Each structure stands twice: as C-alpha cells, then as structure tokens.
mmCIF file of the C-alpha atoms, coordinates in Angstrom:
data_MODEL
# 
_entry.id   MODEL 
# 
loop_
_atom_site.group_PDB 
_atom_site.id 
_atom_site.type_symbol 
_atom_site.label_atom_id 
_atom_site.label_alt_id 
_atom_site.label_comp_id 
_atom_site.label_asym_id 
_atom_site.label_entity_id 
_atom_site.label_seq_id 
_atom_site.pdbx_PDB_ins_code 
_atom_site.Cartn_x 
_atom_site.Cartn_y 
_atom_site.Cartn_z 
_atom_site.occupancy 
_atom_site.B_iso_or_equiv 
_atom_site.pdbx_formal_charge 
_atom_site.auth_seq_id 
_atom_site.auth_comp_id 
_atom_site.auth_asym_id 
_atom_site.auth_atom_id 
_atom_site.pdbx_PDB_model_num 
ATOM 1   C CA . MET A 1 1   ? 0.218   -0.200  0.023   1.00 0.00 ? 1   MET A CA 1 
ATOM 2   C CA . ASP A 1 2   ? 1.278   3.466   -1.097  1.00 0.00 ? 2   ASP A CA 1 
ATOM 3   C CA . ASP A 1 3   ? 0.866   6.713   -0.842  1.00 0.00 ? 3   ASP A CA 1 
ATOM 4   C CA . LEU A 1 4   ? -1.809  7.717   -3.259  1.00 0.00 ? 4   LEU A CA 1 
ATOM 5   C CA . ASP A 1 5   ? -3.605  3.740   -1.736  1.00 0.00 ? 5   ASP A CA 1 
ATOM 6   C CA . ARG A 1 6   ? -3.926  5.789   0.939   1.00 0.00 ? 6   ARG A CA 1 
ATOM 7   C CA . GLN A 1 7   ? -5.452  8.257   -0.476  1.00 0.00 ? 7   GLN A CA 1 
ATOM 8   C CA . ILE A 1 8   ? -7.826  6.871   -1.918  1.00 0.00 ? 8   ILE A CA 1 
ATOM 9   C CA . LEU A 1 9   ? -8.859  5.276   1.317   1.00 0.00 ? 9   LEU A CA 1 
ATOM 10  C CA . ALA A 1 10  ? -8.990  8.734   2.698   1.00 0.00 ? 10  ALA A CA 1 
ATOM 11  C CA . GLU A 1 11  ? -11.099 10.407  0.109   1.00 0.00 ? 11  GLU A CA 1 
ATOM 12  C CA . LEU A 1 12  ? -13.326 7.146   0.371   1.00 0.00 ? 12  LEU A CA 1 
ATOM 13  C CA . GLN A 1 13  ? -14.087 7.402   4.289   1.00 0.00 ? 13  GLN A CA 1 
ATOM 14  C CA . ASN A 1 14  ? -14.855 10.830  3.794   1.00 0.00 ? 14  ASN A CA 1 
ATOM 15  C CA . ASP A 1 15  ? -17.467 10.206  0.590   1.00 0.00 ? 15  ASP A CA 1 
ATOM 16  C CA . GLY A 1 16  ? -18.319 6.704   -0.173  1.00 0.00 ? 16  GLY A CA 1 
ATOM 17  C CA . ARG A 1 17  ? -20.456 7.954   -2.798  1.00 0.00 ? 17  ARG A CA 1 
ATOM 18  C CA . LEU A 1 18  ? -17.879 9.562   -4.952  1.00 0.00 ? 18  LEU A CA 1 
ATOM 19  C CA . THR A 1 19  ? -18.326 8.045   -8.684  1.00 0.00 ? 19  THR A CA 1 
ATOM 20  C CA . VAL A 1 20  ? -14.450 6.880   -9.995  1.00 0.00 ? 20  VAL A CA 1 
ATOM 21  C CA . THR A 1 21  ? -14.315 9.628   -12.279 1.00 0.00 ? 21  THR A CA 1 
ATOM 22  C CA . GLU A 1 22  ? -14.429 12.420  -8.746  1.00 0.00 ? 22  GLU A CA 1 
ATOM 23  C CA . LEU A 1 23  ? -12.133 9.673   -7.094  1.00 0.00 ? 23  LEU A CA 1 
ATOM 24  C CA . ALA A 1 24  ? -9.685  9.880   -9.676  1.00 0.00 ? 24  ALA A CA 1 
ATOM 25  C CA . ALA A 1 25  ? -9.571  13.583  -9.840  1.00 0.00 ? 25  ALA A CA 1 
ATOM 26  C CA . ARG A 1 26  ? -9.307  14.101  -5.842  1.00 0.00 ? 26  ARG A CA 1 
ATOM 27  C CA . VAL A 1 27  ? -6.156  11.878  -5.857  1.00 0.00 ? 27  VAL A CA 1 
ATOM 28  C CA . GLY A 1 28  ? -4.558  12.942  -9.692  1.00 0.00 ? 28  GLY A CA 1 
ATOM 29  C CA . LEU A 1 29  ? -5.135  10.083  -11.317 1.00 0.00 ? 29  LEU A CA 1 
ATOM 30  C CA . SER A 1 30  ? -6.695  9.268   -14.684 1.00 0.00 ? 30  SER A CA 1 
ATOM 31  C CA . LEU A 1 31  ? -9.887  7.425   -14.239 1.00 0.00 ? 31  LEU A CA 1 
ATOM 32  C CA . SER A 1 32  ? -8.080  3.605   -15.775 1.00 0.00 ? 32  SER A CA 1 
ATOM 33  C CA . PRO A 1 33  ? -5.776  3.977   -13.192 1.00 0.00 ? 33  PRO A CA 1 
ATOM 34  C CA . CYS A 1 34  ? -7.525  4.929   -10.435 1.00 0.00 ? 34  CYS A CA 1 
ATOM 35  C CA . HIS A 1 35  ? -10.655 2.115   -11.070 1.00 0.00 ? 35  HIS A CA 1 
ATOM 36  C CA . ARG A 1 36  ? -7.628  -0.484  -11.296 1.00 0.00 ? 36  ARG A CA 1 
ATOM 37  C CA . ARG A 1 37  ? -6.444  0.110   -7.453  1.00 0.00 ? 37  ARG A CA 1 
ATOM 38  C CA . LEU A 1 38  ? -10.145 0.854   -6.047  1.00 0.00 ? 38  LEU A CA 1 
ATOM 39  C CA . ARG A 1 39  ? -10.387 -2.330  -7.597  1.00 0.00 ? 39  ARG A CA 1 
ATOM 40  C CA . GLU A 1 40  ? -7.252  -4.269  -5.573  1.00 0.00 ? 40  GLU A CA 1 
ATOM 41  C CA . LEU A 1 41  ? -7.594  -2.693  -2.600  1.00 0.00 ? 41  LEU A CA 1 
ATOM 42  C CA . GLU A 1 42  ? -11.380 -4.060  -2.908  1.00 0.00 ? 42  GLU A CA 1 
ATOM 43  C CA . ARG A 1 43  ? -10.085 -7.367  -3.888  1.00 0.00 ? 43  ARG A CA 1 
ATOM 44  C CA . GLY A 1 44  ? -7.530  -7.714  -1.226  1.00 0.00 ? 44  GLY A CA 1 
ATOM 45  C CA . GLY A 1 45  ? -10.028 -6.352  1.771   1.00 0.00 ? 45  GLY A CA 1 
ATOM 46  C CA . ALA A 1 46  ? -8.660  -2.596  2.518   1.00 0.00 ? 46  ALA A CA 1 
ATOM 47  C CA . ILE A 1 47  ? -12.011 -1.748  1.633   1.00 0.00 ? 47  ILE A CA 1 
ATOM 48  C CA . ARG A 1 48  ? -14.535 -4.568  3.017   1.00 0.00 ? 48  ARG A CA 1 
ATOM 49  C CA . GLY A 1 49  ? -17.847 -3.032  1.614   1.00 0.00 ? 49  GLY A CA 1 
ATOM 50  C CA . TYR A 1 50  ? -20.121 0.570   1.359   1.00 0.00 ? 50  TYR A CA 1 
ATOM 51  C CA . ARG A 1 51  ? -22.890 1.332   3.089   1.00 0.00 ? 51  ARG A CA 1 
ATOM 52  C CA . ALA A 1 52  ? -24.647 4.514   4.179   1.00 0.00 ? 52  ALA A CA 1 
ATOM 53  C CA . VAL A 1 53  ? -23.523 5.957   8.579   1.00 0.00 ? 53  VAL A CA 1 
ATOM 54  C CA . VAL A 1 54  ? -26.860 6.516   9.538   1.00 0.00 ? 54  VAL A CA 1 
ATOM 55  C CA . ASP A 1 55  ? -28.107 8.679   12.438  1.00 0.00 ? 55  ASP A CA 1 
ATOM 56  C CA . ALA A 1 56  ? -29.708 7.074   15.205  1.00 0.00 ? 56  ALA A CA 1 
ATOM 57  C CA . ASP A 1 57  ? -31.279 9.254   16.876  1.00 0.00 ? 57  ASP A CA 1 
ATOM 58  C CA . ALA A 1 58  ? -32.920 10.674  13.700  1.00 0.00 ? 58  ALA A CA 1 
ATOM 59  C CA . VAL A 1 59  ? -34.302 7.060   13.185  1.00 0.00 ? 59  VAL A CA 1 
ATOM 60  C CA . GLY A 1 60  ? -35.770 7.090   16.693  1.00 0.00 ? 60  GLY A CA 1 
ATOM 61  C CA . LEU A 1 61  ? -32.336 5.063   18.447  1.00 0.00 ? 61  LEU A CA 1 
ATOM 62  C CA . THR A 1 62  ? -31.691 7.645   21.558  1.00 0.00 ? 62  THR A CA 1 
ATOM 63  C CA . PHE A 1 63  ? -30.827 6.119   24.199  1.00 0.00 ? 63  PHE A CA 1 
ATOM 64  C CA . ASP A 1 64  ? -26.823 4.728   24.182  1.00 0.00 ? 64  ASP A CA 1 
ATOM 65  C CA . ALA A 1 65  ? -25.480 2.268   26.470  1.00 0.00 ? 65  ALA A CA 1 
ATOM 66  C CA . LEU A 1 66  ? -22.152 0.916   27.300  1.00 0.00 ? 66  LEU A CA 1 
ATOM 67  C CA . VAL A 1 67  ? -22.000 -2.669  28.715  1.00 0.00 ? 67  VAL A CA 1 
ATOM 68  C CA . PHE A 1 68  ? -19.413 -4.783  30.551  1.00 0.00 ? 68  PHE A CA 1 
ATOM 69  C CA . VAL A 1 69  ? -19.712 -8.346  30.448  1.00 0.00 ? 69  VAL A CA 1 
ATOM 70  C CA . THR A 1 70  ? -17.887 -10.382 32.382  1.00 0.00 ? 70  THR A CA 1 
ATOM 71  C CA . MET A 1 71  ? -17.986 -14.115 31.788  1.00 0.00 ? 71  MET A CA 1 
ATOM 72  C CA . ARG A 1 72  ? -18.494 -16.947 33.842  1.00 0.00 ? 72  ARG A CA 1 
ATOM 73  C CA . GLN A 1 73  ? -17.353 -19.761 31.337  1.00 0.00 ? 73  GLN A CA 1 
ATOM 74  C CA . GLU A 1 74  ? -14.584 -19.117 29.210  1.00 0.00 ? 74  GLU A CA 1 
ATOM 75  C CA . ASP A 1 75  ? -14.186 -22.466 27.274  1.00 0.00 ? 75  ASP A CA 1 
ATOM 76  C CA . ARG A 1 76  ? -14.591 -22.571 23.526  1.00 0.00 ? 76  ARG A CA 1 
ATOM 77  C CA . SER A 1 77  ? -18.087 -23.728 22.768  1.00 0.00 ? 77  SER A CA 1 
ATOM 78  C CA . THR A 1 78  ? -19.650 -21.341 26.114  1.00 0.00 ? 78  THR A CA 1 
ATOM 79  C CA . ILE A 1 79  ? -17.761 -18.427 23.948  1.00 0.00 ? 79  ILE A CA 1 
ATOM 80  C CA . SER A 1 80  ? -18.712 -19.312 20.517  1.00 0.00 ? 80  SER A CA 1 
ATOM 81  C CA . ALA A 1 81  ? -22.116 -19.578 21.509  1.00 0.00 ? 81  ALA A CA 1 
ATOM 82  C CA . PHE A 1 82  ? -21.960 -16.014 23.169  1.00 0.00 ? 82  PHE A CA 1 
ATOM 83  C CA . GLU A 1 83  ? -20.561 -14.844 20.108  1.00 0.00 ? 83  GLU A CA 1 
ATOM 84  C CA . GLN A 1 84  ? -22.858 -15.883 17.956  1.00 0.00 ? 84  GLN A CA 1 
ATOM 85  C CA . ALA A 1 85  ? -26.164 -15.301 20.131  1.00 0.00 ? 85  ALA A CA 1 
ATOM 86  C CA . LEU A 1 86  ? -24.442 -11.429 20.182  1.00 0.00 ? 86  LEU A CA 1 
ATOM 87  C CA . THR A 1 87  ? -24.654 -11.107 16.617  1.00 0.00 ? 87  THR A CA 1 
ATOM 88  C CA . GLU A 1 88  ? -28.453 -12.017 16.270  1.00 0.00 ? 88  GLU A CA 1 
ATOM 89  C CA . LEU A 1 89  ? -29.008 -8.688  18.338  1.00 0.00 ? 89  LEU A CA 1 
ATOM 90  C CA . PRO A 1 90  ? -29.820 -6.378  16.244  1.00 0.00 ? 90  PRO A CA 1 
ATOM 91  C CA . GLN A 1 91  ? -29.254 -3.767  19.061  1.00 0.00 ? 91  GLN A CA 1 
ATOM 92  C CA . VAL A 1 92  ? -25.861 -4.473  19.692  1.00 0.00 ? 92  VAL A CA 1 
ATOM 93  C CA . ILE A 1 93  ? -24.063 -2.768  17.273  1.00 0.00 ? 93  ILE A CA 1 
ATOM 94  C CA . GLN A 1 94  ? -20.302 -3.284  18.540  1.00 0.00 ? 94  GLN A CA 1 
ATOM 95  C CA . ALA A 1 95  ? -19.042 -6.219  20.743  1.00 0.00 ? 95  ALA A CA 1 
ATOM 96  C CA . GLN A 1 96  ? -15.232 -5.823  21.456  1.00 0.00 ? 96  GLN A CA 1 
ATOM 97  C CA . ARG A 1 97  ? -13.615 -8.961  23.140  1.00 0.00 ? 97  ARG A CA 1 
ATOM 98  C CA . LEU A 1 98  ? -11.236 -7.599  26.092  1.00 0.00 ? 98  LEU A CA 1 
ATOM 99  C CA . PHE A 1 99  ? -7.817  -8.444  27.581  1.00 0.00 ? 99  PHE A CA 1 
ATOM 100 C CA . GLY A 1 100 ? -8.525  -8.966  31.534  1.00 0.00 ? 100 GLY A CA 1 
ATOM 101 C CA . ASP A 1 101 ? -11.904 -7.748  33.341  1.00 0.00 ? 101 ASP A CA 1 
ATOM 102 C CA . PRO A 1 102 ? -14.025 -7.515  31.805  1.00 0.00 ? 102 PRO A CA 1 
ATOM 103 C CA . ASP A 1 103 ? -14.136 -10.048 28.731  1.00 0.00 ? 103 ASP A CA 1 
ATOM 104 C CA . TYR A 1 104 ? -16.548 -7.601  26.563  1.00 0.00 ? 104 TYR A CA 1 
ATOM 105 C CA . LEU A 1 105 ? -17.589 -4.833  25.679  1.00 0.00 ? 105 LEU A CA 1 
ATOM 106 C CA . LEU A 1 106 ? -20.911 -4.221  24.133  1.00 0.00 ? 106 LEU A CA 1 
ATOM 107 C CA . ARG A 1 107 ? -22.543 -1.121  22.873  1.00 0.00 ? 107 ARG A CA 1 
ATOM 108 C CA . VAL A 1 108 ? -26.041 -1.165  22.819  1.00 0.00 ? 108 VAL A CA 1 
ATOM 109 C CA . VAL A 1 109 ? -28.358 1.530   21.193  1.00 0.00 ? 109 VAL A CA 1 
ATOM 110 C CA . THR A 1 110 ? -32.490 1.194   22.000  1.00 0.00 ? 110 THR A CA 1 
ATOM 111 C CA . ALA A 1 111 ? -35.393 3.897   21.802  1.00 0.00 ? 111 ALA A CA 1 
ATOM 112 C CA . ASP A 1 112 ? -35.618 4.871   25.051  1.00 0.00 ? 112 ASP A CA 1 
ATOM 113 C CA . LEU A 1 113 ? -35.237 3.277   28.740  1.00 0.00 ? 113 LEU A CA 1 
ATOM 114 C CA . ALA A 1 114 ? -37.120 1.103   29.221  1.00 0.00 ? 114 ALA A CA 1 
ATOM 115 C CA . ALA A 1 115 ? -36.631 -0.810  25.903  1.00 0.00 ? 115 ALA A CA 1 
ATOM 116 C CA . PHE A 1 116 ? -33.234 -0.976  27.149  1.00 0.00 ? 116 PHE A CA 1 
ATOM 117 C CA . GLN A 1 117 ? -34.056 -2.581  29.975  1.00 0.00 ? 117 GLN A CA 1 
ATOM 118 C CA . ARG A 1 118 ? -36.235 -5.116  27.830  1.00 0.00 ? 118 ARG A CA 1 
ATOM 119 C CA . LEU A 1 119 ? -32.891 -5.933  25.592  1.00 0.00 ? 119 LEU A CA 1 
ATOM 120 C CA . TYR A 1 120 ? -31.247 -6.680  29.457  1.00 0.00 ? 120 TYR A CA 1 
ATOM 121 C CA . ASP A 1 121 ? -33.148 -8.384  31.204  1.00 0.00 ? 121 ASP A CA 1 
ATOM 122 C CA . GLU A 1 122 ? -34.940 -10.962 28.243  1.00 0.00 ? 122 GLU A CA 1 
ATOM 123 C CA . ASN A 1 123 ? -32.129 -11.388 26.123  1.00 0.00 ? 123 ASN A CA 1 
ATOM 124 C CA . LEU A 1 124 ? -28.114 -9.605  27.634  1.00 0.00 ? 124 LEU A CA 1 
ATOM 125 C CA . ALA A 1 125 ? -28.946 -11.087 31.184  1.00 0.00 ? 125 ALA A CA 1 
ATOM 126 C CA . THR A 1 126 ? -29.317 -14.705 29.429  1.00 0.00 ? 126 THR A CA 1 
ATOM 127 C CA . LEU A 1 127 ? -26.352 -15.042 27.283  1.00 0.00 ? 127 LEU A CA 1 
ATOM 128 C CA . PRO A 1 128 ? -25.178 -18.095 27.547  1.00 0.00 ? 128 PRO A CA 1 
ATOM 129 C CA . GLY A 1 129 ? -21.132 -18.056 30.166  1.00 0.00 ? 129 GLY A CA 1 
ATOM 130 C CA . VAL A 1 130 ? -22.776 -14.535 31.319  1.00 0.00 ? 130 VAL A CA 1 
ATOM 131 C CA . GLN A 1 131 ? -21.739 -14.136 35.163  1.00 0.00 ? 131 GLN A CA 1 
ATOM 132 C CA . ARG A 1 132 ? -22.032 -10.058 35.371  1.00 0.00 ? 132 ARG A CA 1 
ATOM 133 C CA . LEU A 1 133 ? -23.536 -7.409  33.297  1.00 0.00 ? 133 LEU A CA 1 
ATOM 134 C CA . SER A 1 134 ? -22.437 -3.751  34.262  1.00 0.00 ? 134 SER A CA 1 
ATOM 135 C CA . SER A 1 135 ? -23.719 -0.858  32.412  1.00 0.00 ? 135 SER A CA 1 
ATOM 136 C CA . THR A 1 136 ? -23.317 2.822   31.483  1.00 0.00 ? 136 THR A CA 1 
ATOM 137 C CA . LEU A 1 137 ? -24.862 5.489   29.610  1.00 0.00 ? 137 LEU A CA 1 
ATOM 138 C CA . VAL A 1 138 ? -23.144 7.279   26.999  1.00 0.00 ? 138 VAL A CA 1 
ATOM 139 C CA . MET A 1 139 ? -23.737 10.934  27.681  1.00 0.00 ? 139 MET A CA 1 
ATOM 140 C CA . LYS A 1 140 ? -22.257 12.773  24.493  1.00 0.00 ? 140 LYS A CA 1 
ATOM 141 C CA . HIS A 1 141 ? -20.222 11.508  21.313  1.00 0.00 ? 141 HIS A CA 1 
ATOM 142 C CA . VAL A 1 142 ? -17.035 13.040  21.125  1.00 0.00 ? 142 VAL A CA 1 
ATOM 143 C CA . VAL A 1 143 ? -15.003 11.405  18.485  1.00 0.00 ? 143 VAL A CA 1 
ATOM 144 C CA . HIS A 1 144 ? -17.634 9.341   16.438  1.00 0.00 ? 144 HIS A CA 1 
ATOM 145 C CA . GLU A 1 145 ? -16.819 6.929   13.445  1.00 0.00 ? 145 GLU A CA 1 
ATOM 146 C CA . ARG A 1 146 ? -13.465 8.622   12.607  1.00 0.00 ? 146 ARG A CA 1 
ATOM 147 C CA . PRO A 1 147 ? -11.985 7.460   9.644   1.00 0.00 ? 147 PRO A CA 1 
ATOM 148 C CA . LEU A 1 148 ? -9.289  5.615   10.066  1.00 0.00 ? 148 LEU A CA 1 
ATOM 149 C CA . PRO A 1 149 ? -6.213  7.684   9.863   1.00 0.00 ? 149 PRO A CA 1 
ATOM 150 C CA . ALA A 1 150 ? -4.379  7.426   6.510   1.00 0.00 ? 150 ALA A CA 1 
# 
C-alpha cells in the first residue's frame, strides 16, 4: 500500500458515494489507473464494503449504552455460543472481546430506557456464560465514527 492508496482510502472514508471519476480527480489519477487501484483495494480486503452512516437519533434510537460483560465460563463452546447470540441482537451495534476484566464491551442502542431494560433482562442477562453485566449510559459522543488515519 502506497501513499496514493492511502489517499484513495481517505477520500472514500469521507465520501463513499464518490464516483470513480470524482475519486480519480481528487487523487490526481486518470480514470483507468484509479479504477484498477480501487478494485485491488477491494480484492485485497482494505475496503470491506460501502454503507450509509445513519444517525441513530434521526431513526428514534436515542438511548445509547455501554455494557460490560464478565463471563462465568470461558471455554471455547461457551464463547462461541455467546458471540453467535450477540450477532443475533440488532441493538448490539458493536462488540469487542477484551483482555482482562471485563471480558466484553458492547455498545447498545435502543429507543429508550424501557426498551433497554427489556433487552437487558430478556436477552443480555440470559446470554450463554454470562456472570455479570454492568452498564453505563453514553452522555455524548466526542469522537464518533472517525475515519481511520491515512
């Protein structure tokens, strides 16, 4: 990956709807070489896909919480079942496995506190291997969905 590839990635992170023609102009390449580089970045996995960034508040998901999960059991099958169950909860928009305690950090969005409580009681607390859940509410996003550095 060279500086031109990094520039292409930076431009696309700022505006994923750029046409290849617009992208080529922004990075100073002609259309054909820009298109080749773009396809290679996609094939190589540097670009995993394209999507719209949706404002959670605008679609009624105004409650944002971080949930820390401590596991009771950490054998391979329990971890696998837990992680698979997380993928089936659309309200869990991010999940990271951590070193140390807690074992996982989840970012959860819901419409309101009542919806969060239902999700917490009916789904999160019943996930395989969970010993303890601890939550904190997000007051404000200071750095949010920042593009990766070039």
